[in-house]
Coordinates of C-alpha atoms in Angstrom, one line a residue:
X1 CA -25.8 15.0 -12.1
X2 CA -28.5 12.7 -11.6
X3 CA -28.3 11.3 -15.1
X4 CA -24.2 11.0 -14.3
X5 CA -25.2 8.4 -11.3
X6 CA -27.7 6.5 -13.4
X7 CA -25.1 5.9 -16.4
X8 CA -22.6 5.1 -13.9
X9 CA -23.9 2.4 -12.4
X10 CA -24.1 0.2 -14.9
X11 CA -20.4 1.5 -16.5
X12 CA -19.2 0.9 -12.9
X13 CA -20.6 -2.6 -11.7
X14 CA -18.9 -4.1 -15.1
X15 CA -16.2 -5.7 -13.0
X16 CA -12.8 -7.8 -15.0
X17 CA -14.4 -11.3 -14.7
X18 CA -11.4 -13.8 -13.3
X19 CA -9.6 -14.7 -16.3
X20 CA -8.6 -18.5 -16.6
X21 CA -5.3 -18.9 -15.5
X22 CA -2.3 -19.5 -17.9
X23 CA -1.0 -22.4 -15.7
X24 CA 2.1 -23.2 -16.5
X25 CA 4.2 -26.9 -15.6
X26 CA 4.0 -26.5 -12.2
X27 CA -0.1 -25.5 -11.8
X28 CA -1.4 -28.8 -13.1
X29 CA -4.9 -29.1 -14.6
X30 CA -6.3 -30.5 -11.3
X31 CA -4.2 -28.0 -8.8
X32 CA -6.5 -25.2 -10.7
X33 CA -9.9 -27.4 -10.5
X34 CA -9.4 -27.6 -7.0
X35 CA -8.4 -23.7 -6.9
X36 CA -11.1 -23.0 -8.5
X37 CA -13.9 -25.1 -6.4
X38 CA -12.3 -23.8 -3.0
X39 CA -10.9 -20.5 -3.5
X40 CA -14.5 -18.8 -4.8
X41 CA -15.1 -18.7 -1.3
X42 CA -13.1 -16.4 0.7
X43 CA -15.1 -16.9 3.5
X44 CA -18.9 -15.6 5.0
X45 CA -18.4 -11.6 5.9
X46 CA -17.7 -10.7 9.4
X47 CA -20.5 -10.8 11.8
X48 CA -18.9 -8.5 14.8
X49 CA -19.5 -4.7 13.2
X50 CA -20.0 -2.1 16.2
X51 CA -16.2 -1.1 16.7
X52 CA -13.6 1.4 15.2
X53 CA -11.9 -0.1 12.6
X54 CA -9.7 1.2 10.3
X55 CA -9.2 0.3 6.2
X56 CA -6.0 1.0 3.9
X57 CA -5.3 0.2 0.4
X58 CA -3.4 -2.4 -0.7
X59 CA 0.2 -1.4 -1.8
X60 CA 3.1 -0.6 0.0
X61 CA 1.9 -0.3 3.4
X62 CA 5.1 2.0 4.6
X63 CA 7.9 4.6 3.7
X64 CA 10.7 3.1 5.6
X65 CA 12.8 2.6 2.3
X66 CA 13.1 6.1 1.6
X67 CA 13.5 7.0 5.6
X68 CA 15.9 4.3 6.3
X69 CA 18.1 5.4 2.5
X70 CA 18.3 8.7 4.1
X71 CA 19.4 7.9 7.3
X72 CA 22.2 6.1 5.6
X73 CA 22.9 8.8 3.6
X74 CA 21.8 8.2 0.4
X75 CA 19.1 10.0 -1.9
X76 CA 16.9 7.0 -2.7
X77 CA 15.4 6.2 -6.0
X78 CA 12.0 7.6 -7.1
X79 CA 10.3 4.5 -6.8
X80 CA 10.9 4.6 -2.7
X81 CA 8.2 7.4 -1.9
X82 CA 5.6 5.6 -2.3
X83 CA 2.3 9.0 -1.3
X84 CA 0.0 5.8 0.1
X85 CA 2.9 4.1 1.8
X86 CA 3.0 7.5 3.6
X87 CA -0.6 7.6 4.3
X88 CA -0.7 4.2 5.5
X89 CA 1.8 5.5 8.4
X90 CA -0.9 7.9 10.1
X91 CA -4.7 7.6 11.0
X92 CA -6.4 10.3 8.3
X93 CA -10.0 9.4 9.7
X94 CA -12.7 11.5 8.1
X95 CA -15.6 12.0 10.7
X96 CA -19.1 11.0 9.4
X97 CA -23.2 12.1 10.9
X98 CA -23.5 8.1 10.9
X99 CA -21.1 5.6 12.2
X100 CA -19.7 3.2 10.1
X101 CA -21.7 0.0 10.7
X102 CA -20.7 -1.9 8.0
X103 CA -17.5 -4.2 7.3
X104 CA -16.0 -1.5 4.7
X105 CA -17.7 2.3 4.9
X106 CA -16.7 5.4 2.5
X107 CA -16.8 9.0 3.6
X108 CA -15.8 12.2 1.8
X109 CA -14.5 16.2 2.2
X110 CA -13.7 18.9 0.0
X111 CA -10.6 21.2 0.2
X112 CA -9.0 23.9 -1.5
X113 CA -5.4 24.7 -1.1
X114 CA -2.2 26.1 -2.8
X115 CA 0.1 23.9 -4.7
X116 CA 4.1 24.4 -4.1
X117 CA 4.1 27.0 -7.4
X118 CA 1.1 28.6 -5.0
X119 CA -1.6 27.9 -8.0
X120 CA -5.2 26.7 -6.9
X121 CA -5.9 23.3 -6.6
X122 CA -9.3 21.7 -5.1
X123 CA -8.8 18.2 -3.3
X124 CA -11.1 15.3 -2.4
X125 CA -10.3 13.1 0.2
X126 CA -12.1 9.6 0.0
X127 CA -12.0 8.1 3.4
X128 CA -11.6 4.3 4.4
X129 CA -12.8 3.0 7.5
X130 CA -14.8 -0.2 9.0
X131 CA -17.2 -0.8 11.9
X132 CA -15.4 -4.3 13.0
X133 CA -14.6 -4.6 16.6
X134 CA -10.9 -4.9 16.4
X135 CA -10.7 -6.5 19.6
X136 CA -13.3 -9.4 19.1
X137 CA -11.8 -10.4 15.4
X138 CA -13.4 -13.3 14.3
X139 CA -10.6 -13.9 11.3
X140 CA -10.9 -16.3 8.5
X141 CA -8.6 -19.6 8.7
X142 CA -5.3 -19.1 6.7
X143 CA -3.1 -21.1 4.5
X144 CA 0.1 -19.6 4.5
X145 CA 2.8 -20.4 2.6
X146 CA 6.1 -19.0 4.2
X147 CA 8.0 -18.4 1.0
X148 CA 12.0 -17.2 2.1
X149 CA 14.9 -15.6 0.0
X150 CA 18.2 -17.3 1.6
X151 CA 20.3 -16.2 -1.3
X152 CA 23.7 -14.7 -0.4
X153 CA 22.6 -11.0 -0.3
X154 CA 20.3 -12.1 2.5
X155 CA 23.1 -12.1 4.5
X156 CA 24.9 -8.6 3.6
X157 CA 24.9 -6.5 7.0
X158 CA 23.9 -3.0 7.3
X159 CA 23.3 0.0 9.5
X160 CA 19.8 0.8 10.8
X161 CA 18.7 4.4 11.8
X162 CA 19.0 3.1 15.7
X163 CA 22.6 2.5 15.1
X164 CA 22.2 -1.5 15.1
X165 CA 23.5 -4.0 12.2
X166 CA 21.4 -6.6 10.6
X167 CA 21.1 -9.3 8.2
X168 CA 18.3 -9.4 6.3
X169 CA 17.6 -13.2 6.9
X170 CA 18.2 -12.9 10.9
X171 CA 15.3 -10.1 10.2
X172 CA 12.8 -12.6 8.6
X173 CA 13.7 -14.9 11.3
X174 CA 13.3 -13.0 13.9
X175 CA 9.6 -12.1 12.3
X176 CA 8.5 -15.0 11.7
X177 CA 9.5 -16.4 15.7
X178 CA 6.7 -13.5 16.7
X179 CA 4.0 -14.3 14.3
X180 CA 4.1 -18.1 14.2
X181 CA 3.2 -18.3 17.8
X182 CA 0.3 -16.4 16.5
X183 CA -1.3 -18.8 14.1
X184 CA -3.9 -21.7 15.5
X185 CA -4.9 -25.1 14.7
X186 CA -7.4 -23.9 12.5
X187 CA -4.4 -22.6 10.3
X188 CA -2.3 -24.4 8.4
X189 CA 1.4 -23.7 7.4
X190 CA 3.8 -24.5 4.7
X191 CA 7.7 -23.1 3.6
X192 CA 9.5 -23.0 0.6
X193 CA 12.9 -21.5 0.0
X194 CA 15.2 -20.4 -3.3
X195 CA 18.4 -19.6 -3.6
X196 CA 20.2 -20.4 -6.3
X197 CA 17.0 -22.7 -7.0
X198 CA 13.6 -23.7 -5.1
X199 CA 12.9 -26.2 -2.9
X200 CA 9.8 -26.9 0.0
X201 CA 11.4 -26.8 3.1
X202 CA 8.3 -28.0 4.8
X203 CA 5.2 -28.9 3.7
X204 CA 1.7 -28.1 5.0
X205 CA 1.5 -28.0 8.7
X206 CA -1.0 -27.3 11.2
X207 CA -0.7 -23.6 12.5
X208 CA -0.4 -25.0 15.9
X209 CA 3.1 -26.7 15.6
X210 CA 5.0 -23.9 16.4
X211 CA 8.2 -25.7 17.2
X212 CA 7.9 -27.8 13.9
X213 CA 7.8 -24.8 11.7
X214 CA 10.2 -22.9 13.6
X215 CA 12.7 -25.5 13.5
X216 CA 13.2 -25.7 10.1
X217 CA 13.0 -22.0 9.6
X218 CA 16.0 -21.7 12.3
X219 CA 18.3 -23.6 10.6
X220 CA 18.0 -21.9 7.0
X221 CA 22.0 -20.4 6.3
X222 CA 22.1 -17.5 3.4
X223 CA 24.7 -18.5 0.3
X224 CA 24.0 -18.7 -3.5
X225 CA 21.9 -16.5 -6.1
X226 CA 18.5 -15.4 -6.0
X227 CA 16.0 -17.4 -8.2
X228 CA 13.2 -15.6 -6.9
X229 CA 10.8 -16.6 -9.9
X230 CA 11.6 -20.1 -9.5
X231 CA 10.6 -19.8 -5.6
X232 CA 7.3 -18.3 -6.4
X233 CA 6.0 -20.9 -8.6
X234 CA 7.0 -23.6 -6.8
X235 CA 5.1 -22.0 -3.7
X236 CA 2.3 -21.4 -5.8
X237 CA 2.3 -25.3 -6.9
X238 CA 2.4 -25.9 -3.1
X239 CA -0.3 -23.4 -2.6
X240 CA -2.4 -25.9 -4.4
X241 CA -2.9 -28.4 -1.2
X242 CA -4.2 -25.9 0.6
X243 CA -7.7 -25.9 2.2
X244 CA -8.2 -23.2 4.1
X245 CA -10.6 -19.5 3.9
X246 CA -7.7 -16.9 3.2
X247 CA -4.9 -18.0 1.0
X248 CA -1.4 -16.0 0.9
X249 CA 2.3 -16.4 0.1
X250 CA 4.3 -14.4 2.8
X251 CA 7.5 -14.0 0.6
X252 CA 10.2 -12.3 2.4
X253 CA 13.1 -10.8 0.0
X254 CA 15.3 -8.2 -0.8
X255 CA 14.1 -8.5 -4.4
X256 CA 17.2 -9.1 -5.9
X257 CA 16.5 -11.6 -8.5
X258 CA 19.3 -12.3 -10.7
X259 CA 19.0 -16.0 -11.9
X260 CA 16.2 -17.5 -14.0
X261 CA 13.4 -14.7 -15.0
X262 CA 14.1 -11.1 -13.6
X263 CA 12.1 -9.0 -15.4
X264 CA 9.1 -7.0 -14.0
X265 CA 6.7 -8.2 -16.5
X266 CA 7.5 -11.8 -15.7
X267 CA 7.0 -11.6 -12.5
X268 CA 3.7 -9.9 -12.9
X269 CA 2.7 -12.7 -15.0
X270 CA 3.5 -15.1 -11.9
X271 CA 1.9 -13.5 -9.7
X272 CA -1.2 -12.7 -12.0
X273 CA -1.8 -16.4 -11.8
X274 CA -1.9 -17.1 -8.4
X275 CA -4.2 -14.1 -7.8
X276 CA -6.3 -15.6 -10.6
X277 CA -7.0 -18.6 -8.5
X278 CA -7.6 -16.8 -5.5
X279 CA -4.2 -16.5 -3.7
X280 CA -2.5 -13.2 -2.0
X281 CA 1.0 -11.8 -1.9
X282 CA 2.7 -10.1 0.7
X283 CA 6.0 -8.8 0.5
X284 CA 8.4 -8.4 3.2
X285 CA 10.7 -6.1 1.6
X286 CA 13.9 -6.5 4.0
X287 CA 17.5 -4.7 4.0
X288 CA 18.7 -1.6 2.4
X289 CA 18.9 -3.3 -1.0
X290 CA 15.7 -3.9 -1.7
X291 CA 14.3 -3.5 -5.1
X292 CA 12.2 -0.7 -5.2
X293 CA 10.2 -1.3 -8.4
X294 CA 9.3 -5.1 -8.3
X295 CA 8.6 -4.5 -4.6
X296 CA 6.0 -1.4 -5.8
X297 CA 4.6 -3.5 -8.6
X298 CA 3.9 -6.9 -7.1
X299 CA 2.1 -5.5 -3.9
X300 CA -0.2 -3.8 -5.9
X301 CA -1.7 -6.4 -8.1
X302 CA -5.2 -7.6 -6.7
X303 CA -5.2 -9.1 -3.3
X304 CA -1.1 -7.3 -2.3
X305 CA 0.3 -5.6 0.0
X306 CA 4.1 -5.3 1.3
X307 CA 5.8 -3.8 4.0
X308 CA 9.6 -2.9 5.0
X309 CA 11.7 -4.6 7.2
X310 CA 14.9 -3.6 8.5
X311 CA 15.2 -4.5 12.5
X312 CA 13.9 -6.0 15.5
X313 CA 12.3 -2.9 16.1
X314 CA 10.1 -2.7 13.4
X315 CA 9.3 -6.4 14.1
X316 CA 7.6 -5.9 17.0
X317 CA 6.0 -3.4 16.0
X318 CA 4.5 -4.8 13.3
X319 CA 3.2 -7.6 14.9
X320 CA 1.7 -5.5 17.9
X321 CA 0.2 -3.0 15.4
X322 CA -0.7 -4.8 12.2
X323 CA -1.6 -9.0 12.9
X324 CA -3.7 -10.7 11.7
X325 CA -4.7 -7.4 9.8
X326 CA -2.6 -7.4 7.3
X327 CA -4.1 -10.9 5.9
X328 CA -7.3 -9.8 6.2
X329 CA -8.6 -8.0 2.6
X330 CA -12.2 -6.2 3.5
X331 CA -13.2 -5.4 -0.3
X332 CA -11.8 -5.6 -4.0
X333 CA -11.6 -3.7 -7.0
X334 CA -12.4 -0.2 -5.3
X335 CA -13.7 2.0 -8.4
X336 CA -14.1 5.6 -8.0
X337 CA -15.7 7.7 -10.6
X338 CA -15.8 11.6 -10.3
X339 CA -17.7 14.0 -12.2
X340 CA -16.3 18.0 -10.9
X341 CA -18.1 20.9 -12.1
X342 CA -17.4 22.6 -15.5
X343 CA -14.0 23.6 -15.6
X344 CA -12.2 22.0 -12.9
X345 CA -9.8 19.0 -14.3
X346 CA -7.8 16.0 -12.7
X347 CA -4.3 17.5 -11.7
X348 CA -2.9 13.9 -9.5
X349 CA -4.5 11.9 -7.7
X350 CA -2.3 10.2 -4.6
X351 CA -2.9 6.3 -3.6
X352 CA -4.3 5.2 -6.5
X353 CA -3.6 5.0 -10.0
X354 CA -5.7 7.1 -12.2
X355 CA -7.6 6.3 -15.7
X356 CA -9.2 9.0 -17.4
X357 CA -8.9 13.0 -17.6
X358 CA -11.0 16.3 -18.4
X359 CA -14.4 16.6 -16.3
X360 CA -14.9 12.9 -15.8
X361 CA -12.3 11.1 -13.6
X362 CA -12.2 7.1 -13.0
X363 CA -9.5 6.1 -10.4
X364 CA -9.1 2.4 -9.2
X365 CA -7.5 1.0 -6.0
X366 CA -7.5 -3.1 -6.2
X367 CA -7.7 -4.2 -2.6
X368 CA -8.7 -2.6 0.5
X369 CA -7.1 -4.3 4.1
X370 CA -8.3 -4.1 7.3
X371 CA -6.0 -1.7 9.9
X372 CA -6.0 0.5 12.7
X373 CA -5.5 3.3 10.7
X374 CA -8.3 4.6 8.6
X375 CA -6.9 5.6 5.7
X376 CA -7.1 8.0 2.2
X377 CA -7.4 8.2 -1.2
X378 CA -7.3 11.6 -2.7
X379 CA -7.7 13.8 -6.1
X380 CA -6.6 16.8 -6.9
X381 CA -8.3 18.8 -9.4
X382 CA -7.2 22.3 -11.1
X383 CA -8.9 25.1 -12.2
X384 CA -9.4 26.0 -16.2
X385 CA -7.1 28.5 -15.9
X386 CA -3.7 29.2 -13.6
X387 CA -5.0 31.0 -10.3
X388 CA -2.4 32.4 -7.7
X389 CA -4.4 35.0 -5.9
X390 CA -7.6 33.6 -5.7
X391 CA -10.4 34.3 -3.3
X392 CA -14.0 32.3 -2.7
X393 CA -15.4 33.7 -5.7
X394 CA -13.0 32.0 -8.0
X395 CA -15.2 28.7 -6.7
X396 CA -18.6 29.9 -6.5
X397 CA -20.8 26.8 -7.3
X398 CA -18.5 24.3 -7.1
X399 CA -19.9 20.8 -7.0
X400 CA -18.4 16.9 -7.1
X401 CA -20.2 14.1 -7.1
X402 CA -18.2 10.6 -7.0
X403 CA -19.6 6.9 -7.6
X404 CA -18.2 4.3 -5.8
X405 CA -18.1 0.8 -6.2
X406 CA -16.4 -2.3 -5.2
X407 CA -16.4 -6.0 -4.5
X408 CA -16.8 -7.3 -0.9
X409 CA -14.9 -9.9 1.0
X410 CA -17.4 -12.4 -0.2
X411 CA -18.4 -11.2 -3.9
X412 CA -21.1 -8.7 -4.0
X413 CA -21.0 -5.8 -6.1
X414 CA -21.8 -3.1 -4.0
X415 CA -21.7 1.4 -4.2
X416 CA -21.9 4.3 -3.2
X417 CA -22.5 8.2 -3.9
X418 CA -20.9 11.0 -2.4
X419 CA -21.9 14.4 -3.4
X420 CA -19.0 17.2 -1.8
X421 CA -20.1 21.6 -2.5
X422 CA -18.3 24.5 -2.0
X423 CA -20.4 27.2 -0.2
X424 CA -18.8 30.0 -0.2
X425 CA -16.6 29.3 3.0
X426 CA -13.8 31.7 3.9
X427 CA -10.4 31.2 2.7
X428 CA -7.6 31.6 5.2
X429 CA -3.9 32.4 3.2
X430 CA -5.8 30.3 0.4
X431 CA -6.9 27.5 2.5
X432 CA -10.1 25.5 3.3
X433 CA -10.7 22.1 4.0
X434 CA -14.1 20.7 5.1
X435 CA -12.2 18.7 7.7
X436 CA -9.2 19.1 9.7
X437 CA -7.8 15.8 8.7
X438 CA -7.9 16.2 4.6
X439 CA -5.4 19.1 5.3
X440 CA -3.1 16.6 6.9
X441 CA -3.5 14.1 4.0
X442 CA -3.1 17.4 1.0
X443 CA 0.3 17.8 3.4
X444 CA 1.6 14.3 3.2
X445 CA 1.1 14.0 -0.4
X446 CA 2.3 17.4 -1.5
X447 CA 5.8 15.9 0.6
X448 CA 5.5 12.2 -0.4
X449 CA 4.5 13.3 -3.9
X450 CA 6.9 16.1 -4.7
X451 CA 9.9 14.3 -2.9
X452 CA 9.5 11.2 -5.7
X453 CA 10.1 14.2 -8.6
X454 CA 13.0 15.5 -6.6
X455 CA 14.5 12.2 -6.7
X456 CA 13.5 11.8 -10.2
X457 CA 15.1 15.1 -11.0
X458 CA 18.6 14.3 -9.3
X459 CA 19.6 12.1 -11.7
X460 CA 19.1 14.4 -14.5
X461 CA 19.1 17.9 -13.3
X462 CA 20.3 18.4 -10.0
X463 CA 19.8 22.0 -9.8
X464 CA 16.5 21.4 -10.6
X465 CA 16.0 19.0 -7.6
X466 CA 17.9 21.1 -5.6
X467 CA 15.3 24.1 -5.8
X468 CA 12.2 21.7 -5.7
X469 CA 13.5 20.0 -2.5
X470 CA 13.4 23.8 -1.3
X471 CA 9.7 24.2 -2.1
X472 CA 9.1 20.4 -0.2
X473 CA 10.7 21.7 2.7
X474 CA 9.2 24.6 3.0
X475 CA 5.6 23.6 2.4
X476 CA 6.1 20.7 5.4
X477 CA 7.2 23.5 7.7
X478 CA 4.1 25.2 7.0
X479 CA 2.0 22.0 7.2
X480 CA 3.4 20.9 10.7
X481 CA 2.5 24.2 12.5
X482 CA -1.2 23.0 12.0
X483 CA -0.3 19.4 12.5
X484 CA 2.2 19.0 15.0
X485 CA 2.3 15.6 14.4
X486 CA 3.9 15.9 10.9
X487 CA 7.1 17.7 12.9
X488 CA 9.0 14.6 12.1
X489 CA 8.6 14.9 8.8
X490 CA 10.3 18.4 8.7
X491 CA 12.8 16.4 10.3
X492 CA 12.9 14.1 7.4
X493 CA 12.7 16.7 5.0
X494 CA 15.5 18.3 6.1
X495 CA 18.0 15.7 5.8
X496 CA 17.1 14.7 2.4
X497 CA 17.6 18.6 1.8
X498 CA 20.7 17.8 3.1
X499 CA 22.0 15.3 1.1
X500 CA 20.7 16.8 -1.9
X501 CA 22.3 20.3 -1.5
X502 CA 26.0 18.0 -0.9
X503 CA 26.0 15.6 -4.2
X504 CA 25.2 12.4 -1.9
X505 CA 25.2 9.4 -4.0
X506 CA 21.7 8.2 -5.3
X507 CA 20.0 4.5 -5.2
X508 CA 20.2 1.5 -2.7
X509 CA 23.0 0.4 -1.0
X510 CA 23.7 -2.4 -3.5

């Protein structure tokens, strides 16, 4: 084992050095000097620790898409249950002997529990947390560049869950009139618009002219196509004026993009660019239209996130629960590697993707933000052989041991090791977890998780699905009674049951 955490480090602190950017017409040779010399920094690490901060992955940051589908009767695609979209809803906080002090702090548990077939599985919850005082935030200055989809499907209306109809460009409106008040003179604003083509609305601001930003932003009308590529490299060539800590393009879009480049690899190669030279992307995914994949893919290249919007509801909310969080990454390139005892093999693993199989496991998350909500990675591991009625002896001397490593706000390569054993602990109906909250994160992915193959079935095999959604639903039922705060969940559950069993149509509502 010890021999394991040697090798590793070295294997692990080999970090993807940042690759020079392919900078196409509109990142001139001097926009990418000046990138270069400013954007290294990303500002000194915060200096208030001592409070109770919470840390999620980048990603999708929700699973309003596949909630707000349902509710409008429609089974969505796969790509809409997103397992740390779902995490990133609740607080999974792991407890810890010693407080998290630190910026960005790791903590682990062990588990064993039944999958849905009611074959063994042993999970490890990784859990995310910070010691910044939430309430003294002492955030970096941002450049933000506003970047705004007015194309014509902007303005489609549709049905929330709360019975009210919206636009999706009254929605980003009605965002951005809460967080602009937000921003400070130390801040410093721009906008850029596409519809059928791109154009700056407005260029760099000071965050304090709230009226001049909002003015502009007030009058945008929705008409035209959606040359969403064209709008993000123009705000990228804007991007390049700007002179302040944290860098990000708020784009806010249904993700419809039908003129100009479309593809998913094109826009990854966009967007690589920018993050090459030190620039975020958050997506506002708005409307019941939105495009599930690009919307997955984009928030979770280095430095992404993206959240759903769909009403003024979730507007204040967001801005209540999630600013200036949400523009605040604590730590990059999050590497995990797990060594499990002989035997035991990687099964899934839920808010990351995964790289590597048998006994040793290497799993990757590219940013961590700050939050509220602590959040969770997790790995699930099987046993050499199928086990249905298993008892403690089946994991007598099990051990893991994990390596992690990552980069901090402001470049250092830093680790840790956690080592997680089985002792011998009774089982009760199959199940054991170290701590009460890894049972509520094995519940949530077993739903979030198994509901994305149930949709994934339907439009093959709907009989399949059909009898899968069974197994979902019945699981969650199970889960709530020992986390009453996953009841609405069963609620959920049941009405995707519901439209599954009755031949609902499938997709978004385009």
């Amino acid at each position: 084992m010890n021999k394991f955490l040697a090798d590793g480090l070295s294997a692990l602190f080999t970090f993807p050095k940042i690759s020079k950017p392919r900078v196409g017409f509109l990142l001139t040779l001097v926009c990418f000097i000046t990138l270069l010399s400013s954007c290294n920094n990303l500002g000194t690490n915060p200096t208030n620790p001592g409070g109770n901060g919470g840390a999620t992955t980048g990603g999708v940051q929700d699973f309003q898409v596949a909630r707000e589908l349902v509710n409008n009767g429609k089974v969505p695609p796969k790509e809409a249950f997103v397992v740390e979209g779902l995490f990133s809803e609740y607080d999974l906080a792991l407890e810890s002997d010693n407080p998290c002090d630190k910026p960005f702090c790791l903590n682990g548990a062990l588990g064993i529990a039944p999958n849905l077939n009611d074959e063994a599985r042993v999970f490890v919850q990784v859990g995310l947390s910070s010691g910044l005082d939430l309430a003294n935030l002492e955030r970096p200055s941002l450049s933000l560049v506003l970047v705004i989809d007015i194309s014509g499907s902007m303005g489609y209306s549709y049905q929330t869950s709360y019975n009210e109809y919206q636009e999706p460009l009254k929605v980003a409106k009605a965002f951005l009139e809460q967080l602009i008040p937000n921003l400070e003179a130390k801040d410093e604003v721009a906008v850029v618009v596409f519809g059928s083509s791109a154009r700056t609305l407005l260029g760099f601001q000071a965050g304090n002219q709230h009226e001049t930003i909002l003015s502009q932003i007030r009058s945008l009308q929705p008409g035209g196509s959606t040359a969403m590529a064209a709008g993000m490299r123009l705000s990228y060539e804007v991007m390049c004026e700007a002179s302040k800590e944290e860098k990000r393009l708020l784009l806010f879009s249904d993700e419809q993009a039908n003129v100009g480049q479309t593809s998913y690899n094109e826009f990854k190669t966009i967007a690589q660019q920018g993050i090459d030279q030190g620039m975020g992307l958050t997506l506002f995914g708005i409307g019941l239209g939105l495009r599930t994949d690009l919307f997955s893919l984009l928030s979770t290249l280095r430095g992404g996130n993206a959240f759903s919007l769909y009403g003024s509801r979730e507007v204040s909310s967001f801005i209540e629960e999630d600013w200036p969080f949400f523009v605040f990454p604590l730590a990059y390139d999050l590497e995990m590697r797990l060594l499990a005892s002989q035997g035991f093999s990687l099964s899934d693993s839920y808010g990351f993707p995964s790289d590597g199989s048998a006994q040793e496991i290497t799993l990757k998350a590219s940013s961590i933000f700050l939050s509220r909500r602590r959040g969770a990675l997790l790995v699930e591991l099987s046993p050499g052989q199928i086990l249905k009625n298993y008892d403690r002896n089946d994991f007598e001397g099990l051990a893991i041991s994990t390596l992690l490593s990552y980069e901090s706000r402001d470049r250092k390569l830093l680790s840790e090791s956690l080592a997680l054993n089985y002792q011998g602990e009774a089982l009760a109906d199959g199940y054991f977890y170290q701590q009460v909250n890894l049972g509520k994160t094995v519940a949530l992915a077993m739903m979030a998780a198994n509901m994305q193959e149930v949709a994934r079935l339907y439009s093959t095999n709907r009989p399949a699905a059909r009898a899968l959604m069974t197994k979902v639903l019945t699981r969650i039922k199970a889960d709530a009674e020992n986390y009453p705060e996953l009841m609405p969940e069963v609620g959920f559950a049941e009405k995707l049951q519901s439209l599954v069993q009755q031949n609902a149509p499938q997709g978004t509502l385009y």
